[in-house]
CSV table of C-alpha atoms in Angstrom, one decimal:
chain,number,residue,atom,x,y,z
A,20,MET,CA,80.0,98.0,64.0
A,21,GLY,CA,77.4,97.9,66.4
A,22,ASP,CA,73.9,98.0,65.5
A,23,PRO,CA,73.0,100.9,62.9
A,24,GLY,CA,69.6,100.5,62.8
A,25,PRO,CA,67.3,100.0,60.2
A,26,LEU,CA,67.8,103.2,58.0
A,27,VAL,CA,71.5,104.2,57.5
A,28,SER,CA,72.9,107.5,56.3
A,29,CYS,CA,75.2,107.8,53.2
A,30,ALA,CA,77.9,109.0,55.5
A,31,TRP,CA,77.6,105.6,57.8
A,32,LEU,CA,77.5,103.7,54.6
A,33,GLN,CA,80.8,105.4,53.6
A,34,GLU,CA,82.7,104.7,57.0
A,35,ASN,CA,81.5,101.1,57.3
A,36,TRP,CA,81.7,99.8,54.3
A,37,ILE,CA,84.2,101.9,51.5
A,38,ASP,CA,86.6,103.0,54.1
A,39,LYS,CA,86.5,100.2,56.5
A,40,ARG,CA,84.8,97.5,54.5
A,41,ASP,CA,83.5,95.9,57.2
A,42,PRO,CA,83.1,91.7,56.5
A,43,ASN,CA,80.1,91.4,58.3
A,44,ILE,CA,78.0,93.6,55.7
A,45,VAL,CA,76.7,92.3,52.6
A,46,LEU,CA,75.7,95.7,50.4
A,47,LEU,CA,72.7,94.9,47.9
A,48,ASP,CA,71.4,97.0,45.1
A,49,GLY,CA,67.8,96.1,45.1
A,50,THR,CA,66.6,98.0,42.1
A,51,PHE,CA,63.4,97.2,40.6
A,52,HIS,CA,61.9,99.2,37.7
A,53,GLN,CA,58.1,98.8,36.5
A,54,PRO,CA,57.8,97.6,32.9
A,55,MET,CA,56.0,100.8,31.8
A,56,TRP,CA,59.4,102.8,32.6
A,57,GLN,CA,61.5,101.1,29.9
A,58,ARG,CA,64.3,101.0,32.1
A,59,ASP,CA,66.9,97.8,32.8
A,60,ALA,CA,68.0,97.6,36.4
A,61,ASP,CA,70.5,95.0,35.3
A,62,ALA,CA,72.2,97.3,32.8
A,63,GLU,CA,71.9,100.3,35.1
A,64,TYR,CA,73.9,98.0,37.6
A,65,GLN,CA,76.9,97.4,35.6
A,66,GLU,CA,77.0,100.8,34.5
A,67,CYS,CA,76.6,102.3,37.9
A,68,HIS,CA,76.6,100.9,41.5
A,69,ILE,CA,78.3,101.2,44.9
A,70,ASP,CA,81.7,99.3,44.9
A,71,GLY,CA,81.2,96.2,46.2
A,72,ALA,CA,77.2,95.9,46.0
A,73,LEU,CA,75.7,92.9,44.5
A,74,GLY,CA,72.5,92.6,42.7
A,75,PHE,CA,69.3,91.8,44.2
A,76,ASP,CA,66.5,90.9,42.0
A,77,PHE,CA,63.2,89.6,43.3
A,78,ARG,CA,62.3,89.0,39.9
A,79,VAL,CA,64.2,86.2,40.1
A,80,ILE,CA,63.8,85.6,43.9
A,81,ARG,CA,60.4,84.4,43.8
A,82,ASP,CA,57.9,81.7,43.7
A,83,THR,CA,58.5,80.5,39.9
A,84,SER,CA,55.3,78.0,40.4
A,85,HIS,CA,52.9,80.8,41.1
A,86,GLN,CA,50.6,82.5,38.0
A,87,MET,CA,50.9,85.6,39.8
A,88,PRO,CA,54.6,87.3,39.7
A,89,LEU,CA,56.7,88.6,42.6
A,90,MET,CA,55.3,86.2,44.9
A,91,LEU,CA,57.4,84.9,48.1
A,92,PRO,CA,59.5,82.0,47.2
A,93,PRO,CA,59.7,79.3,49.6
A,94,ALA,CA,61.9,79.5,52.3
A,95,ALA,CA,64.2,76.7,51.0
A,96,GLN,CA,64.7,78.5,47.7
A,97,PHE,CA,65.5,82.0,49.7
A,98,GLU,CA,67.7,80.2,51.9
A,99,LYS,CA,69.9,78.8,48.6
A,100,GLN,CA,69.6,82.2,46.4
A,101,VAL,CA,70.3,84.4,49.5
A,102,GLY,CA,73.3,82.1,50.6
A,103,GLU,CA,74.8,82.4,46.7
A,104,LEU,CA,75.1,86.1,47.5
A,105,GLY,CA,77.1,85.3,50.5
A,106,ILE,CA,74.9,86.3,53.2
A,107,SER,CA,74.8,84.3,56.2
A,108,ASN,CA,72.4,85.0,59.5
A,109,ASP,CA,75.4,86.8,61.0
A,110,THR,CA,75.4,89.0,58.1
A,111,HIS,CA,74.4,92.6,58.5
A,112,VAL,CA,72.4,93.6,55.1
A,113,VAL,CA,72.0,97.2,53.6
A,114,VAL,CA,69.8,97.6,50.4
A,115,TYR,CA,69.1,100.5,48.4
A,116,ASP,CA,67.6,101.2,45.2
A,117,ASN,CA,68.0,103.4,42.4
A,118,ASN,CA,65.1,105.4,41.9
A,119,ALA,CA,65.4,109.4,41.5
A,120,LYS,CA,61.8,110.0,41.2
A,121,PHE,CA,60.8,108.9,44.3
A,122,GLY,CA,64.0,108.1,46.4
A,123,PHE,CA,62.7,104.8,47.7
A,124,TYR,CA,60.4,102.6,45.4
A,125,SER,CA,61.7,98.8,45.5
A,126,VAL,CA,63.8,98.5,48.7
A,127,GLY,CA,61.0,98.3,51.0
A,128,ARG,CA,60.3,94.9,49.5
A,129,ASP,CA,63.9,93.7,49.7
A,130,TRP,CA,63.8,94.4,53.3
A,131,TRP,CA,60.5,93.0,54.0
A,132,MET,CA,61.8,89.9,52.3
A,133,PHE,CA,64.4,89.2,54.6
A,134,LYS,CA,62.0,90.2,57.8
A,135,VAL,CA,59.7,87.7,56.5
A,136,PHE,CA,62.4,85.0,56.2
A,137,GLY,CA,63.6,85.7,59.9
A,138,HIS,CA,66.5,88.1,58.9
A,139,ASP,CA,66.3,91.3,61.4
A,140,LYS,CA,70.0,92.1,60.4
A,141,VAL,CA,69.2,94.4,57.8
A,142,SER,CA,69.1,98.4,57.0
A,143,VAL,CA,68.1,100.7,54.3
A,144,LEU,CA,70.1,103.1,52.6
A,145,ASP,CA,68.2,106.5,53.3
A,146,GLY,CA,68.1,108.4,49.6
A,147,GLY,CA,69.3,105.3,47.9
A,148,LEU,CA,71.6,105.3,44.9
A,149,PRO,CA,70.8,109.0,43.6
A,150,LYS,CA,71.4,110.7,47.1
A,151,TRP,CA,74.6,109.0,47.2
A,152,VAL,CA,75.8,109.8,43.8
A,153,ALA,CA,74.5,113.5,44.6
A,154,GLU,CA,77.1,113.8,47.2
A,155,GLY,CA,80.0,112.7,45.1
A,156,ARG,CA,80.5,109.4,46.6
A,157,PRO,CA,82.1,106.7,44.8
A,158,THR,CA,80.6,104.5,42.2
A,159,VAL,CA,81.9,101.7,39.8
A,160,SER,CA,80.8,100.5,36.6
A,161,SER,CA,81.2,96.6,36.2
A,162,GLU,CA,79.7,93.1,36.4
A,163,GLN,CA,78.4,91.4,39.6
A,164,PRO,CA,81.6,90.3,41.4
A,165,GLN,CA,83.3,86.9,42.5
A,166,ILE,CA,81.0,85.9,45.7
A,167,THR,CA,82.3,83.3,48.0
A,168,PRO,CA,78.5,81.4,49.0
A,169,ALA,CA,77.4,81.3,52.9
A,170,VAL,CA,74.9,79.1,54.8
A,171,PHE,CA,71.7,81.0,55.7
A,172,LYS,CA,68.9,79.2,57.4
A,173,ALA,CA,65.4,81.0,56.9
A,174,THR,CA,62.7,81.3,59.9
A,175,TYR,CA,59.5,82.0,58.0
A,176,ARG,CA,57.3,84.7,59.7
A,177,PRO,CA,53.8,84.3,58.5
A,178,HIS,CA,52.5,86.9,60.8
A,179,LEU,CA,54.0,89.6,58.5
A,180,VAL,CA,52.4,88.2,55.3
A,181,ARG,CA,48.9,88.2,54.5
A,182,GLU,CA,46.9,86.1,51.3
A,183,MET,CA,44.3,86.5,49.1
A,184,GLY,CA,41.8,84.3,51.2
A,185,GLN,CA,42.5,86.4,54.4
A,186,ILE,CA,42.2,89.7,52.9
A,187,MET,CA,38.6,88.8,51.4
A,188,ASP,CA,37.6,87.5,54.9
A,189,ASN,CA,38.6,90.5,56.8
A,190,TYR,CA,36.4,92.3,54.2
A,191,HIS,CA,33.6,90.8,56.1
A,192,ILE,CA,34.8,90.6,59.6
A,193,LYS,CA,36.7,93.8,59.6
A,194,LYS,CA,39.4,92.8,61.9
A,195,GLU,CA,42.1,94.8,60.3
A,196,GLN,CA,42.2,98.2,58.6
A,197,VAL,CA,43.6,98.1,55.5
A,198,ILE,CA,45.7,100.6,54.3
A,199,ASP,CA,46.4,101.1,50.4
A,200,SER,CA,50.0,102.4,49.5
A,201,ARG,CA,49.8,103.2,45.9
A,202,PRO,CA,49.6,106.9,44.6
A,203,LYS,CA,46.0,108.7,45.0
A,204,GLY,CA,45.4,108.5,41.3
A,205,ARG,CA,45.7,104.7,41.3
A,206,PHE,CA,43.7,104.8,44.4
A,207,ASP,CA,41.0,106.9,43.4
A,208,GLY,CA,41.0,105.1,40.0
A,209,THR,CA,42.1,108.0,37.6
A,210,ALA,CA,45.1,107.1,37.1
A,211,PRO,CA,46.5,103.5,35.2
A,212,GLU,CA,48.2,100.7,36.8
A,213,PRO,CA,51.5,100.1,35.9
A,214,ASN,CA,50.5,96.8,35.0
A,215,LYS,CA,48.5,97.1,32.0
A,216,SER,CA,46.4,94.0,33.1
A,217,LEU,CA,45.5,95.4,36.3
A,218,HIS,CA,42.6,98.0,37.0
A,219,SER,CA,43.3,101.0,39.0
A,220,GLY,CA,40.7,101.5,42.2
A,221,HIS,CA,40.4,100.0,45.4
A,222,ILE,CA,38.8,97.7,47.6
A,223,LEU,CA,36.1,99.2,49.6
A,224,GLY,CA,36.8,100.2,52.9
A,225,THR,CA,40.3,100.7,52.7
A,226,THR,CA,42.5,104.1,53.7
A,227,ASN,CA,45.4,105.3,50.9
A,228,VAL,CA,48.3,106.6,52.4
A,229,PRO,CA,50.4,106.5,49.3
A,230,PHE,CA,54.0,105.6,50.1
A,231,THR,CA,55.4,109.2,48.6
A,232,GLU,CA,53.8,110.9,51.5
A,233,LEU,CA,56.6,109.6,53.6
A,234,ILE,CA,59.6,110.7,51.6
A,235,HIS,CA,60.6,114.4,51.5
A,236,PRO,CA,59.7,115.5,48.1
A,237,ASP,CA,62.9,117.3,47.7
A,238,SER,CA,65.9,115.7,49.5
A,239,LYS,CA,63.8,112.1,48.9
A,240,THR,CA,64.8,111.1,52.2
A,241,LEU,CA,62.6,109.1,54.6
A,242,LYS,CA,60.6,111.5,56.9
A,243,SER,CA,61.3,111.9,60.7
A,244,LYS,CA,59.6,109.5,63.0
A,245,GLU,CA,57.1,112.4,63.9
A,246,ALA,CA,56.2,113.0,60.6
A,247,ILE,CA,55.5,109.5,59.9
A,248,LYS,CA,53.4,109.3,62.9
A,249,GLU,CA,51.3,112.8,61.8
A,250,VAL,CA,51.0,110.9,57.9
A,251,PHE,CA,49.1,107.9,59.5
A,252,GLU,CA,47.3,110.6,62.1
A,253,VAL,CA,46.0,112.4,59.1
A,254,ALA,CA,44.6,109.6,57.5
A,255,GLY,CA,42.9,108.7,60.3
A,256,LEU,CA,44.7,105.4,61.3
A,257,ASP,CA,45.7,104.1,64.9
A,258,LEU,CA,48.4,101.8,64.2
A,259,SER,CA,48.1,100.2,67.5
A,260,LYS,CA,44.9,98.3,65.9
A,261,PRO,CA,45.6,95.5,63.5
A,262,THR,CA,46.3,96.5,60.3
A,263,VAL,CA,47.3,95.1,56.8
A,264,LEU,CA,49.2,97.0,54.0
A,265,THR,CA,48.4,96.6,50.2
A,266,CYS,CA,49.5,97.9,46.9
A,267,GLY,CA,49.5,97.0,43.5
A,268,GLY,CA,52.3,94.1,43.5
A,269,ALA,CA,53.6,94.1,46.9
A,270,VAL,CA,56.4,96.6,45.9
A,271,VAL,CA,55.6,99.8,47.8
A,272,ALA,CA,53.2,98.2,50.5
A,273,PRO,CA,56.3,96.9,52.1
A,274,PHE,CA,58.0,100.1,52.1
A,275,VAL,CA,55.3,101.6,54.2
A,276,ALA,CA,55.8,98.7,56.4
A,277,PHE,CA,59.1,99.8,56.8
A,278,ALA,CA,58.4,103.3,57.5
A,279,ALA,CA,55.9,102.1,60.3
A,280,SER,CA,58.4,99.9,61.8
A,281,LEU,CA,60.7,102.7,62.6
A,282,ILE,CA,57.5,104.2,64.6
A,283,GLY,CA,56.9,101.0,66.9
A,284,ALA,CA,54.2,99.4,64.4
A,285,GLU,CA,54.5,95.9,62.3
A,286,ILE,CA,52.4,95.5,60.2
A,287,PRO,CA,51.8,92.3,57.5
A,288,VAL,CA,51.5,92.8,54.0
A,289,TYR,CA,49.5,91.2,51.2
A,290,ASP,CA,51.9,89.4,49.0
A,291,VAL,CA,50.0,89.2,46.0
A,292,ARG,CA,48.7,91.8,43.3
A,293,LEU,CA,45.5,94.0,43.7
A,294,SER,CA,43.6,90.9,42.5
A,295,VAL,CA,40.6,91.0,44.9
A,296,PRO,CA,37.7,92.1,43.5
A,297,LEU,CA,37.8,96.1,43.6
A,298,SER,CA,33.9,95.9,44.5
A,299,LEU,CA,34.2,93.9,47.5
């Protein structure tokens, strides 16, 4: 198979998964929907997914002891739950999600979780399930297939994660430039957050780079590397400087981290809801 890189096309997946069923690949449907959208990712998976794809739910693969939802799980828990999906350290993981509005939404967090726990053999399907379906490629309706468990050993990478204390300290020392990945209305405070318990607005001193700016508005595929660079440059950001990404719940910020990785920037993500005081 060779290394396909971090972003794969529908044509590549058709050849290497549907046609050849490469045994080194595990395909994951990592769809997540915000509660306000009133969509059921589990039901949608059963109704329509790429043949052989397994459901990957970071609402389940999370730190259940933490009061905040969607926090990264302990390494041992990630090892166990990923191993139960038949993923080993030798597996090439391909992830996609199902969001026709944006093209990409939760898949960035799926990618980031594997990177945080030391797994570099992970790729994102460009355009996700909507593009796959639009191209007339095969899907199935079924429950999760039988899985042969595997052994996965995690290597936690703390440099890819920021916690609340680090964000608060950074406000005073200004060591890292902070990028807020939410849509402009939520950043400005003119649009509500998907989670009603959170207020929109932003931490003072942050720069807004909406994740949608990195996606082609028509094809819902990722923009070119040159266009990605331009998005950050127009925002006045130099990604050679220390940088950290935030959003409302560590869902879309990892997608921006993914896009930035394609142009050689490794940016950590704040792994908690935007619950630091906005007036910092």
